[in-house]
Amino acid sequence: MSAGTNLRLLATTDLHMHLTGHDYLADQADPARGLTRIATRIAEARAEAARAGAPVLLLDNGDALQGTPLDEIDEPGRPHPLMRALGYLRYDAAGLGNHDFYRGLAVLDRILADAPCPVLCSNLRLNDDAPGGSIRSCAVLDRDLPLNGRPTPLRIGLLSFLPPQTLQWEAHQLEGRVEIDGIAASARAWLPRMRDEGCDLVIALAHTGLAGAGGRPDGENAALALAELGGFDAIIAGHTHQRLPGPDHDGLPGVDAETGQVHGTPMVMPGFNGSDLGVIDLSLHRAGNRWQVAGSRCALRPAAGRPEDPGLLTLLGADHGATRARLRQHVGHSDTDLHSYFTFLAPDPALALVAAAQAAALRPCLEGTPLAGLPLVSVASPGRCGGRSGPGNYTDIPAGSLTRRHLNQLQIYPNQLCAVELNGAQLVDWLEMSASHFNRIEPGSTGSRLRNPSLNGTGFDVLHGLTCVIDLSAPARFAPDGSPRDHGHGRVTGIACNGRPVRPDDRFVVALNSFRANGGGNVRALCDSPRIRLPHLGIREALASYVSRDLPRDPIENGPPPWRFAPMPGTSVLARTGPGATAHMGDLDGRGVEITGQDTDGFLLLSVPL
């Protein structure tokens, strides 16, 4: 960092409680991420700024809560581990993300009461009787910059935005208690107010991603729209777990992916789970009685390979130990290996176990009601299936004793059990949405990628209790945002329940998780579907009861395979999975699947005949 009149912004986003460099689900060190490793980067960046005489702001951009099991160590009367970590690292402000609301406003407000810095959400409006007094709409920070050998005041305004869809995704916690305005609309209202407060600079903590031409200005990912407003001097983006600067956004109009300039505004998107520290250096000059940005530089500094901060490790030591001890607790038994390496190639016993536990927990709630006689479908989707989290991000549980750590692998988010009533036509649409996770494959071709990389694998819903065939030669009916494509065709055929073809007006009860029930994943079939009232029950708790045999075995667990690919003679595809799959290749015996090597990201490549 060169000497001069500068301000350095340091940023984290989407920490998801990865406060330590430890993978709690694998119970091993994680050398690539964690706030304890980012802390070393923060110290280095602060030392550089100090040598240049530049003040530093350290900011977090939301979704710091809900993630690793470390979040479950929350003792009343003692500050939450996240709040203690933010205080140790001297954060100047933090924004909120959608996942931060998963336990409701009252619990969030209690946690934030111990926050060592302002915690912001500018597009959130609390109803009169809603808790949330610890959440601020904005913050104004005053700092001094050297000018002609004298300290000169610099006033910095901070705003924070999250997707308005949070109100939908967390409806069971937020409905009737808050309103959430569109991101760009809220920013337009706030910007002049911050300038009226005398702010020289205005910075956005934007828990939102960069959408392409199809992104709506006030949709889920509105960082482009924020930059286009022209009123922000710097933007911290996130939510999509991508990186900027970097190749994740190559070719996106208005984005210089190499420099991090978005419509002329400096922007960083520092990955997820403590993978990167974002750095924005602003060169400032004095114009009249205010400071203005004369230039900027954006960069990411990865955590991979950095040593962990010993002070932060000590601070979190007791929480770390208690978390590992809790995850070692025995809860049940599995007769088979449970893994997610072949989730997109064949029926997955791990998903079948989750679906069976949901069904077993739901059936008693339906007894004595008109719904008890309807067929029951239970929907499960993979949580650990590679993707941006890398080739180690797979469930791999050996047969035998099951612990709480294994339950967290099977259900990585603390979702609640929900149920809806749907008809056959809606289930067909849902199956078509899941089938859109696969690319269209030309008959007779070889080497085409099986999966559509624009879709997160956690949205691949498997509907247990039904059977169907997926024809990969046909185009997908739905786009990634859930909107129907113009051609109107489908690729799912032979849909049946208990051997009987599903008709459009057939009625079903469907067990599913709260995130999907509240609209997560853009499943059009669930729009306005009647919700069945249930007692509050976490899916992990249902799993624990099921594997401990407190709940009876459910027929869904050993039902027929819920889906298969339509045969395409002379055709094969390339599928990515984790290297750990080599120990389980026997599961695919007789299918002609061959290992072809590894790609540059460390994923195992499989040639799969169709």
Coordinates of C-alpha atoms in Angstrom, one line a residue:
M1 CA 0.0 0.0 0.0
S2 CA 1.6 3.3 -1.1
A3 CA 1.7 6.3 1.2
G4 CA -0.8 9.1 0.7
T5 CA -4.3 10.0 1.7
N6 CA -6.0 6.6 1.8
L7 CA -8.7 4.7 3.5
R8 CA -8.6 0.9 3.7
L9 CA -11.8 -1.2 3.9
L10 CA -11.5 -4.9 5.0
A11 CA -14.5 -7.1 4.6
T12 CA -15.8 -10.6 5.3
T13 CA -19.1 -12.1 4.2
D14 CA -21.1 -15.3 4.5
L15 CA -19.0 -16.6 7.4
H16 CA -21.7 -19.1 8.4
M17 CA -20.1 -19.6 11.8
H18 CA -16.8 -20.8 10.3
L19 CA -15.0 -19.0 13.1
T20 CA -12.3 -21.6 13.4
G21 CA -10.2 -23.4 10.8
H22 CA -11.9 -26.7 11.6
D23 CA -14.4 -28.8 9.6
Y24 CA -16.8 -29.9 12.3
L25 CA -18.7 -32.3 10.0
A26 CA -15.5 -34.2 9.0
D27 CA -13.9 -33.4 12.4
Q28 CA -10.6 -32.4 10.9
A29 CA -8.6 -29.2 10.3
D30 CA -9.7 -27.1 7.3
P31 CA -6.6 -25.4 6.0
A32 CA -8.6 -23.3 3.4
R33 CA -11.0 -21.3 5.5
G34 CA -12.1 -20.0 8.9
L35 CA -12.1 -16.6 10.7
T36 CA -9.1 -17.6 12.7
R37 CA -7.1 -17.8 9.4
I38 CA -8.8 -14.6 8.1
A39 CA -7.7 -12.9 11.4
T40 CA -4.0 -13.4 10.3
R41 CA -4.9 -11.7 7.0
I42 CA -6.6 -8.8 8.9
A43 CA -3.5 -8.3 11.0
E44 CA -1.3 -8.2 8.0
A45 CA -3.6 -5.7 6.1
R46 CA -3.8 -3.5 9.2
A47 CA 0.0 -3.4 9.6
E48 CA 0.4 -2.3 5.9
A49 CA -2.2 0.4 6.4
A50 CA -0.5 1.6 9.6
R51 CA 2.8 2.0 7.8
A52 CA 1.1 4.1 5.1
G53 CA -0.8 6.2 7.8
A54 CA -4.2 5.0 6.5
P55 CA -7.2 4.4 8.8
V56 CA -8.9 1.0 8.4
L57 CA -12.5 -0.1 8.6
L58 CA -13.3 -3.8 9.2
L59 CA -16.8 -4.8 8.1
D60 CA -18.9 -7.9 7.9
N61 CA -21.5 -8.4 5.3
G62 CA -24.0 -10.8 6.9
D63 CA -24.8 -14.5 7.1
A64 CA -22.3 -14.8 9.9
L65 CA -24.7 -16.9 11.9
Q66 CA -26.3 -20.3 10.9
G67 CA -23.7 -22.7 9.6
T68 CA -21.3 -24.8 11.6
P69 CA -22.4 -26.5 14.8
L70 CA -20.4 -24.0 16.7
D71 CA -23.5 -21.8 16.4
E72 CA -25.3 -24.2 18.8
I73 CA -23.0 -23.3 21.6
D74 CA -25.1 -20.4 22.8
E75 CA -25.2 -20.1 26.6
P76 CA -27.7 -17.6 28.1
G77 CA -25.9 -14.9 30.0
R78 CA -22.7 -15.3 28.0
P79 CA -22.0 -13.4 24.7
H80 CA -22.5 -15.6 21.6
P81 CA -19.1 -16.9 20.2
L82 CA -19.6 -14.7 17.1
M83 CA -20.0 -11.5 19.1
R84 CA -16.9 -12.3 21.1
A85 CA -15.0 -13.0 17.9
L86 CA -16.1 -9.7 16.3
G87 CA -15.0 -7.8 19.5
Y88 CA -11.6 -9.5 19.5
L89 CA -11.0 -8.5 15.9
R90 CA -12.3 -5.0 16.4
Y91 CA -15.0 -5.0 13.7
D92 CA -16.3 -1.5 13.0
A93 CA -19.8 -2.6 11.7
A94 CA -21.7 -5.6 10.5
G95 CA -24.6 -6.1 8.2
L96 CA -27.3 -8.8 8.4
G97 CA -28.0 -11.6 5.8
N98 CA -31.0 -13.8 5.3
H99 CA -29.6 -16.7 7.3
D100 CA -29.1 -14.6 10.4
F101 CA -32.9 -14.6 11.1
Y102 CA -33.3 -18.4 11.2
R103 CA -34.0 -18.5 15.0
G104 CA -36.3 -15.6 15.0
L105 CA -36.1 -11.9 15.9
A106 CA -36.1 -12.4 19.7
V107 CA -33.1 -14.7 19.7
L108 CA -31.3 -12.6 17.1
D109 CA -31.9 -9.5 19.2
R110 CA -30.6 -11.2 22.3
I111 CA -27.4 -12.2 20.5
L112 CA -26.9 -8.7 19.0
A113 CA -27.4 -7.1 22.4
D114 CA -23.7 -8.1 23.0
A115 CA -22.5 -6.9 19.6
P116 CA -19.2 -4.8 19.9
C117 CA -20.1 -2.7 16.9
P118 CA -23.2 -1.4 15.1
V119 CA -25.3 -4.2 13.4
L120 CA -27.2 -2.8 10.4
C121 CA -30.1 -3.6 8.1
S122 CA -31.3 -0.6 6.1
N123 CA -34.2 -2.2 4.2
L124 CA -35.7 -3.9 7.2
R125 CA -38.6 -2.3 8.9
L126 CA -39.8 -3.7 12.2
N127 CA -43.5 -3.7 13.2
D128 CA -44.2 -1.8 16.4
D129 CA -44.4 -4.9 18.7
A130 CA -41.5 -6.8 17.1
P131 CA -38.2 -7.3 19.0
G132 CA -35.1 -6.1 17.2
G133 CA -34.0 -3.0 19.0
S134 CA -30.3 -4.1 18.6
I135 CA -30.6 -3.7 14.8
R136 CA -29.8 -0.3 13.4
S137 CA -30.8 1.1 10.0
C138 CA -27.5 2.9 9.3
A139 CA -24.3 4.0 11.0
V140 CA -22.1 7.1 10.6
L141 CA -18.5 6.7 11.5
D142 CA -16.1 9.6 12.1
R143 CA -12.4 9.2 11.4
D144 CA -9.4 11.5 10.8
L145 CA -7.2 11.7 7.7
P146 CA -3.9 13.5 7.4
L147 CA -4.1 16.6 5.3
N148 CA -1.2 19.1 5.1
G149 CA 0.2 17.5 8.3
R150 CA -3.0 18.0 10.2
P151 CA -5.8 15.5 11.0
T152 CA -8.9 16.3 9.0
P153 CA -12.3 14.8 9.8
L154 CA -13.7 12.1 7.5
R155 CA -17.4 11.1 7.8
I156 CA -18.3 7.6 6.5
G157 CA -21.9 6.5 6.1
L158 CA -22.7 2.8 6.2
L159 CA -25.9 1.2 4.8
S160 CA -26.8 -2.5 4.8
F161 CA -29.2 -4.5 2.5
L162 CA -30.4 -8.0 2.3
P163 CA -32.7 -9.8 -0.2
P164 CA -36.4 -9.0 0.4
Q165 CA -37.1 -12.7 -0.2
T166 CA -35.8 -13.2 3.3
L167 CA -39.3 -12.5 4.4
Q168 CA -40.5 -15.4 2.4
W169 CA -37.6 -17.8 3.2
E170 CA -38.0 -17.2 7.0
A171 CA -41.8 -16.6 6.9
H172 CA -42.3 -18.9 10.0
Q173 CA -40.1 -16.5 12.0
L174 CA -40.8 -13.1 10.4
E175 CA -44.2 -13.0 8.9
G176 CA -46.3 -10.2 10.4
R177 CA -43.4 -8.9 12.3
V178 CA -41.3 -7.1 9.7
E179 CA -41.4 -5.6 6.2
I180 CA -38.4 -5.8 3.9
D181 CA -38.1 -3.3 1.0
G182 CA -36.5 -3.9 -2.3
I183 CA -32.7 -3.4 -2.2
A184 CA -32.3 -0.8 -5.0
A185 CA -35.5 1.1 -4.0
S186 CA -34.3 1.3 -0.4
A187 CA -30.9 2.5 -1.4
R188 CA -32.4 5.3 -3.5
A189 CA -34.3 6.5 -0.5
W190 CA -31.3 6.3 1.9
L191 CA -28.5 7.8 -0.2
P192 CA -29.6 11.4 0.0
R193 CA -30.3 11.1 3.7
M194 CA -26.7 10.0 4.3
R195 CA -25.3 12.9 2.3
D196 CA -27.6 15.2 4.3
E197 CA -25.9 13.8 7.4
G198 CA -22.6 15.2 6.0
C199 CA -21.2 11.9 4.9
D200 CA -18.2 12.2 2.7
L201 CA -18.3 8.6 1.7
V202 CA -21.2 6.1 1.7
I203 CA -20.5 2.4 1.7
A204 CA -23.0 -0.4 1.1
L205 CA -22.8 -3.7 3.0
A206 CA -24.9 -5.5 0.3
H207 CA -25.8 -9.1 1.1
T208 CA -26.8 -9.7 -2.5
G209 CA -25.0 -11.0 -5.5
L210 CA -24.3 -10.0 -9.1
A211 CA -27.1 -11.1 -11.4
G212 CA -26.9 -10.9 -15.2
A213 CA -29.2 -9.3 -17.6
G214 CA -32.2 -11.2 -16.2
G215 CA -31.7 -9.9 -12.7
R216 CA -34.4 -7.6 -11.4
P217 CA -33.2 -4.3 -9.8
D218 CA -35.1 -5.2 -6.6
G219 CA -34.7 -9.0 -6.9
E220 CA -32.6 -11.3 -4.8
N221 CA -29.3 -10.4 -6.4
A222 CA -29.2 -6.6 -7.0
A223 CA -25.5 -5.7 -6.5
L224 CA -25.4 -4.5 -10.2
A225 CA -28.4 -2.3 -9.6
L226 CA -26.8 -0.8 -6.5
A227 CA -23.6 0.0 -8.5
E228 CA -25.7 1.6 -11.3
L229 CA -27.2 4.0 -8.8
G230 CA -23.9 5.8 -8.7
G231 CA -24.2 7.1 -5.1
F232 CA -22.0 4.5 -3.4
D233 CA -18.2 5.0 -3.0
A234 CA -17.7 1.2 -2.3
I235 CA -19.8 -1.9 -2.1
I236 CA -19.2 -5.1 -0.2
A237 CA -21.3 -7.8 -1.9
G238 CA -22.0 -11.5 -1.0
H239 CA -24.9 -14.0 -0.6
T240 CA -24.0 -16.1 -3.7
H241 CA -20.8 -17.4 -2.2
Q242 CA -18.8 -16.2 -5.2
R243 CA -15.7 -14.1 -5.5
L244 CA -14.9 -10.7 -6.9
P245 CA -12.3 -9.8 -8.2
G246 CA -11.9 -13.1 -9.9
P247 CA -13.2 -15.2 -12.8
D248 CA -16.6 -16.0 -11.2
H249 CA -18.0 -12.9 -13.0
D250 CA -16.1 -12.9 -16.3
G251 CA -18.1 -11.5 -19.1
L252 CA -20.9 -10.0 -17.0
P253 CA -21.9 -6.6 -18.5
G254 CA -20.8 -3.7 -16.4
V255 CA -18.4 -5.8 -14.4
D256 CA -14.6 -5.7 -14.6
A257 CA -14.0 -9.1 -13.0
E258 CA -10.2 -8.5 -12.9
T259 CA -10.3 -5.2 -11.0
G260 CA -13.6 -5.4 -9.1
Q261 CA -15.0 -2.3 -10.7
V262 CA -18.7 -2.6 -11.3
H263 CA -20.2 0.3 -13.3
G264 CA -17.2 2.3 -12.0
T265 CA -17.8 1.5 -8.3
P266 CA -15.2 -0.6 -6.4
M267 CA -16.7 -3.8 -5.2
V268 CA -15.5 -7.0 -3.5
M269 CA -17.2 -10.3 -2.9
P270 CA -15.1 -12.2 -0.4
G271 CA -16.3 -15.8 -0.9
F272 CA -17.8 -17.7 2.0
N273 CA -17.1 -19.7 5.1
G274 CA -14.0 -17.5 5.8
S275 CA -12.4 -18.3 2.5
D276 CA -11.2 -14.7 1.7
L277 CA -10.6 -11.3 3.1
G278 CA -11.8 -8.5 0.8
V279 CA -9.6 -5.4 0.6
I280 CA -10.7 -2.1 -1.0
D281 CA -8.1 0.8 -0.9
L282 CA -9.7 4.2 -1.6
S283 CA -7.4 7.1 -2.6
L284 CA -9.1 10.3 -1.4
H285 CA -8.7 13.9 -2.2
R286 CA -10.2 17.0 -0.6
A287 CA -12.8 18.9 -2.8
G288 CA -14.1 22.0 -1.1
N289 CA -15.1 20.9 2.4
R290 CA -15.5 17.2 1.6
W291 CA -13.5 14.2 0.8
Q292 CA -14.0 12.4 -2.5
V293 CA -12.7 9.2 -4.0
A294 CA -9.9 9.8 -6.5
G295 CA -9.1 6.2 -7.2
S296 CA -9.5 2.7 -5.8
R297 CA -8.0 -0.8 -5.8
C298 CA -9.9 -4.1 -5.0
A299 CA -8.4 -7.4 -4.0
L300 CA -9.1 -10.7 -2.3
R301 CA -6.7 -12.3 0.1
P302 CA -7.4 -16.0 0.6
A303 CA -7.3 -17.7 3.9
A304 CA -5.9 -20.9 2.5
G305 CA -2.6 -21.9 4.1
R306 CA -2.5 -19.0 6.5
P307 CA -1.8 -19.7 10.2
E308 CA -4.6 -19.3 12.7
D309 CA -4.6 -16.4 15.0
P310 CA -3.6 -17.8 18.5
G311 CA -5.5 -15.2 20.4
L312 CA -8.8 -15.9 18.6
L313 CA -8.1 -19.7 19.0
T314 CA -7.8 -19.3 22.7
L315 CA -10.9 -17.1 22.9
L316 CA -13.0 -19.8 21.1
G317 CA -11.2 -22.8 22.7
A318 CA -13.9 -23.8 25.1
D319 CA -16.7 -23.4 22.5
H320 CA -14.7 -25.4 20.0
G321 CA -14.2 -28.2 22.6
A322 CA -17.8 -28.2 23.6
T323 CA -19.0 -28.4 20.0
R324 CA -16.8 -31.4 19.2
A325 CA -17.9 -33.2 22.4
R326 CA -21.6 -32.7 21.6
L327 CA -21.1 -33.9 18.0
R328 CA -19.5 -37.1 19.3
Q329 CA -22.7 -38.1 21.1
H330 CA -24.2 -41.4 19.9
V331 CA -27.8 -41.2 18.6
G332 CA -28.4 -44.4 16.6
H333 CA -27.2 -46.9 14.1
S334 CA -27.1 -47.4 10.3
D335 CA -26.7 -50.8 8.6
T336 CA -25.3 -49.2 5.4
D337 CA -22.8 -46.6 4.4
L338 CA -24.4 -43.2 3.8
H339 CA -22.7 -40.9 1.4
S340 CA -23.6 -38.3 -1.3
Y341 CA -20.9 -39.1 -3.9
F342 CA -23.5 -40.5 -6.4
T343 CA -26.5 -38.4 -5.6
F344 CA -26.8 -37.3 -9.2
L345 CA -26.2 -40.7 -10.7
A346 CA -28.3 -43.1 -8.7
P347 CA -30.8 -43.3 -5.8
D348 CA -29.1 -42.1 -2.6
P349 CA -29.6 -44.1 0.6
A350 CA -28.7 -41.0 2.7
L351 CA -31.6 -39.0 1.2
A352 CA -33.9 -42.0 1.6
L353 CA -33.1 -42.0 5.3
V354 CA -33.9 -38.3 5.7
A355 CA -37.1 -38.8 3.7
A356 CA -38.1 -41.8 5.8
A357 CA -37.5 -39.9 9.0
Q358 CA -39.6 -37.0 7.8
A359 CA -42.4 -39.3 6.8
A360 CA -42.3 -41.2 10.1
A361 CA -42.5 -38.0 12.1
L362 CA -45.4 -36.7 9.9
R363 CA -47.7 -39.7 9.8
P364 CA -48.8 -39.4 13.5
C365 CA -49.8 -35.8 12.9
L366 CA -52.1 -36.9 10.1
E367 CA -53.9 -39.6 12.1
G368 CA -57.6 -38.9 12.5
T369 CA -57.7 -36.3 9.8
P370 CA -59.1 -36.5 6.2
L371 CA -55.5 -36.3 5.0
A372 CA -54.5 -39.6 6.6
G373 CA -55.7 -41.6 3.6
L374 CA -53.8 -39.6 1.0
P375 CA -50.5 -41.0 -0.4
L376 CA -47.5 -39.5 1.4
V377 CA -44.5 -38.1 -0.6
S378 CA -41.3 -37.1 1.3
V379 CA -38.8 -34.7 -0.3
A380 CA -35.1 -34.6 0.5
S381 CA -32.2 -32.9 -1.2
P382 CA -28.4 -33.2 -0.8
G383 CA -26.6 -30.7 1.6
R384 CA -23.0 -31.7 0.9
C385 CA -22.6 -32.3 -2.8
G386 CA -19.3 -30.6 -3.9
G387 CA -20.0 -27.4 -5.7
R388 CA -18.2 -24.2 -4.6
S389 CA -17.2 -25.8 -1.3
G390 CA -14.9 -28.1 -3.1
P391 CA -14.2 -31.8 -3.6
G392 CA -14.2 -32.5 0.2
N393 CA -17.8 -31.3 0.5
Y394 CA -19.5 -34.7 0.5
T395 CA -21.3 -36.8 3.1
D396 CA -19.4 -39.9 3.9
I397 CA -20.7 -41.9 6.9
P398 CA -19.6 -45.5 7.4
A399 CA -22.1 -48.2 8.5
G400 CA -22.4 -48.5 12.3
S401 CA -22.8 -46.0 15.1
L402 CA -24.4 -42.7 14.2
T403 CA -23.5 -39.5 16.1
R404 CA -24.8 -36.0 16.1
R405 CA -22.0 -35.1 13.8
H406 CA -23.5 -37.5 11.2
L407 CA -26.9 -36.0 11.6
N408 CA -25.5 -32.6 10.8
Q409 CA -23.9 -34.1 7.7
L410 CA -27.3 -35.5 6.6
Q411 CA -29.1 -32.2 7.4
I412 CA -26.6 -29.3 7.3
Y413 CA -29.2 -26.6 8.1
P414 CA -31.5 -26.6 11.1
N415 CA -34.7 -26.7 9.0
Q416 CA -38.1 -27.4 10.4
L417 CA -40.4 -30.2 9.2
C418 CA -43.3 -28.9 7.1
A419 CA -46.1 -30.5 5.1
V420 CA -48.3 -29.3 2.2
E421 CA -51.1 -30.7 0.1
L422 CA -50.4 -30.9 -3.6
N423 CA -52.1 -32.4 -6.7
G424 CA -50.5 -34.6 -9.3
A425 CA -49.9 -31.7 -11.8
Q426 CA -48.0 -29.8 -9.2
L427 CA -45.8 -32.8 -8.4
V428 CA -45.0 -33.2 -12.1
D429 CA -43.9 -29.5 -12.2
W430 CA -41.7 -30.1 -9.1
L431 CA -40.1 -33.2 -10.7
E432 CA -39.4 -31.1 -13.8
M433 CA -37.8 -28.4 -11.8
S434 CA -35.5 -31.0 -10.2
A435 CA -34.7 -32.5 -13.6
S436 CA -33.5 -29.1 -14.8
H437 CA -30.3 -29.7 -12.7
F438 CA -29.1 -31.9 -15.6
N439 CA -27.8 -30.6 -18.9
R440 CA -29.5 -31.6 -22.1
I441 CA -27.5 -34.5 -23.7
E442 CA -27.3 -35.2 -27.4
P443 CA -28.0 -39.0 -28.1
G444 CA -24.8 -40.7 -29.2
S445 CA -22.5 -38.1 -27.7
T446 CA -19.7 -38.7 -25.2
G447 CA -18.0 -36.4 -22.7
S448 CA -20.8 -33.9 -22.1
R449 CA -21.1 -32.6 -18.5
L450 CA -24.0 -34.2 -16.7
R451 CA -24.9 -31.4 -14.4
N452 CA -26.0 -27.8 -15.1
P453 CA -23.4 -25.7 -13.1
S454 CA -25.7 -22.7 -12.9
L455 CA -27.9 -24.6 -10.4
N456 CA -26.9 -25.2 -6.8
G457 CA -26.9 -29.0 -6.1
T458 CA -28.8 -28.5 -2.9
G459 CA -31.9 -27.7 -5.0
F460 CA -32.0 -31.2 -6.4
D461 CA -35.1 -32.4 -4.7
V462 CA -35.8 -36.2 -4.7
L463 CA -39.5 -37.0 -4.2
H464 CA -39.6 -40.3 -2.3
G465 CA -42.8 -42.2 -2.6
L466 CA -42.9 -41.6 -6.4
T467 CA -41.1 -43.2 -9.3
C468 CA -40.2 -41.5 -12.5
V469 CA -37.8 -41.6 -15.6
I470 CA -35.7 -38.6 -16.6
D471 CA -35.0 -38.2 -20.3
L472 CA -31.9 -36.2 -20.7
S473 CA -32.3 -35.9 -24.5
A474 CA -35.3 -33.5 -23.9
P475 CA -34.9 -29.8 -22.9
A476 CA -35.5 -28.7 -19.3
R477 CA -39.0 -27.3 -18.8
F478 CA -37.9 -24.7 -16.2
A479 CA -35.1 -22.1 -16.0
P480 CA -33.0 -21.8 -12.8
D481 CA -35.2 -19.1 -11.5
G482 CA -38.2 -21.4 -11.7
S483 CA -39.8 -19.7 -14.7
P484 CA -41.1 -22.0 -17.4
R485 CA -39.3 -22.1 -20.7
D486 CA -41.1 -21.2 -23.9
H487 CA -40.9 -24.7 -25.5
G488 CA -43.3 -26.2 -22.9
H489 CA -41.8 -29.7 -23.2
G490 CA -40.9 -31.9 -20.3
R491 CA -38.2 -34.5 -19.6
V492 CA -39.8 -36.5 -16.8
T493 CA -42.0 -39.5 -17.8
G494 CA -43.6 -42.6 -16.3
I495 CA -44.5 -40.8 -13.0
A496 CA -46.2 -43.3 -10.7
C497 CA -47.1 -43.8 -7.0
N498 CA -47.3 -47.3 -5.7
G499 CA -47.1 -48.6 -9.3
R500 CA -50.1 -46.5 -10.4
P501 CA -49.7 -43.6 -12.9
V502 CA -50.1 -40.2 -11.3
R503 CA -53.0 -38.2 -12.6
P504 CA -53.2 -34.4 -12.6
D505 CA -56.0 -34.2 -10.1
D506 CA -54.6 -36.9 -7.7
R507 CA -54.1 -35.5 -4.2
F508 CA -51.0 -36.0 -2.0
V509 CA -49.5 -35.0 1.3
V510 CA -45.9 -33.9 0.9
A511 CA -43.3 -33.7 3.7
L512 CA -40.6 -31.1 3.1
N513 CA -38.2 -28.8 4.9
S514 CA -39.2 -25.2 6.0
F515 CA -36.7 -23.5 3.5
R516 CA -38.4 -25.2 0.5
A517 CA -41.9 -24.7 1.9
N518 CA -41.2 -21.0 2.3
G519 CA -40.2 -20.5 -1.3
G520 CA -36.4 -21.3 -1.3
G521 CA -35.3 -22.9 -4.5
N522 CA -38.0 -21.3 -6.8
V523 CA -40.2 -24.3 -7.0
R524 CA -43.3 -22.9 -8.7
A525 CA -45.4 -25.9 -7.7
L526 CA -45.2 -24.8 -4.1
C527 CA -46.6 -21.3 -4.7
D528 CA -49.8 -20.8 -2.7
S529 CA -49.9 -24.5 -1.8
P530 CA -52.0 -25.2 1.3
R531 CA -49.8 -25.6 4.4
I532 CA -50.7 -28.3 6.9
R533 CA -50.5 -27.2 10.5
L534 CA -47.8 -29.1 12.4
P535 CA -46.2 -28.9 15.8
H536 CA -42.7 -27.4 15.8
L537 CA -40.2 -30.1 15.0
G538 CA -36.7 -29.9 13.6
I539 CA -35.7 -32.3 10.9
R540 CA -32.5 -33.2 12.8
E541 CA -34.6 -34.1 15.8
A542 CA -36.8 -36.3 13.6
L543 CA -33.7 -38.0 12.3
A544 CA -32.4 -38.6 15.8
S545 CA -35.7 -40.2 16.8
Y546 CA -35.8 -42.3 13.7
V547 CA -32.2 -43.7 13.9
S548 CA -32.6 -44.3 17.6
R549 CA -35.8 -46.4 16.8
D550 CA -38.1 -44.1 18.8
L551 CA -40.0 -43.6 15.5
P552 CA -41.2 -46.7 13.6
R553 CA -39.5 -47.7 10.4
D554 CA -41.2 -46.1 7.4
P555 CA -41.8 -47.9 4.1
I556 CA -40.3 -45.0 2.2
E557 CA -36.8 -45.9 3.3
N558 CA -36.8 -49.2 1.4
G559 CA -39.2 -48.1 -1.4
P560 CA -38.4 -48.5 -5.1
P561 CA -35.8 -46.1 -6.6
P562 CA -37.5 -42.7 -7.0
W563 CA -35.9 -41.9 -10.3
R564 CA -33.7 -43.2 -13.1
F565 CA -32.3 -42.0 -16.4
A566 CA -34.0 -43.0 -19.6
P567 CA -31.6 -45.3 -21.5
M568 CA -29.6 -43.6 -24.3
P569 CA -27.5 -46.3 -26.1
G570 CA -24.1 -45.3 -27.2
T571 CA -24.2 -42.1 -25.0
S572 CA -22.1 -41.3 -22.0
V573 CA -21.7 -38.2 -19.8
L574 CA -19.0 -36.8 -17.5
A575 CA -19.8 -36.4 -13.9
R576 CA -17.8 -34.8 -11.1
T577 CA -17.7 -36.1 -7.5
G578 CA -15.3 -36.2 -4.6
P579 CA -12.2 -38.4 -4.5
G580 CA -13.7 -40.3 -1.6
A581 CA -16.0 -41.9 -4.1
T582 CA -13.2 -44.4 -5.1
A583 CA -14.0 -46.4 -1.9
H584 CA -17.7 -46.8 -3.0
M585 CA -17.4 -47.6 -6.7
G586 CA -19.0 -51.0 -5.9
D587 CA -22.3 -49.2 -5.5
L588 CA -22.3 -48.6 -9.3
D589 CA -21.3 -52.2 -10.3
G590 CA -22.9 -53.3 -13.5
R591 CA -23.4 -49.7 -14.9
G592 CA -20.1 -49.4 -16.7
V593 CA -19.0 -46.3 -14.8
E594 CA -15.3 -45.6 -15.1
I595 CA -12.9 -43.2 -13.3
T596 CA -11.2 -41.0 -15.9
G597 CA -9.0 -38.9 -13.5
Q598 CA -9.3 -35.6 -11.6
D599 CA -9.9 -32.1 -12.8
T600 CA -7.9 -29.0 -11.8
D601 CA -10.2 -28.4 -8.8
G602 CA -9.5 -31.8 -7.3
F603 CA -12.8 -33.4 -8.2
L604 CA -12.9 -37.0 -9.4
L605 CA -14.2 -37.4 -13.0
L606 CA -16.5 -40.3 -13.9
S607 CA -17.5 -41.5 -17.3
V608 CA -21.2 -42.6 -17.0
P609 CA -22.9 -44.6 -19.8
L610 CA -26.5 -43.7 -20.2

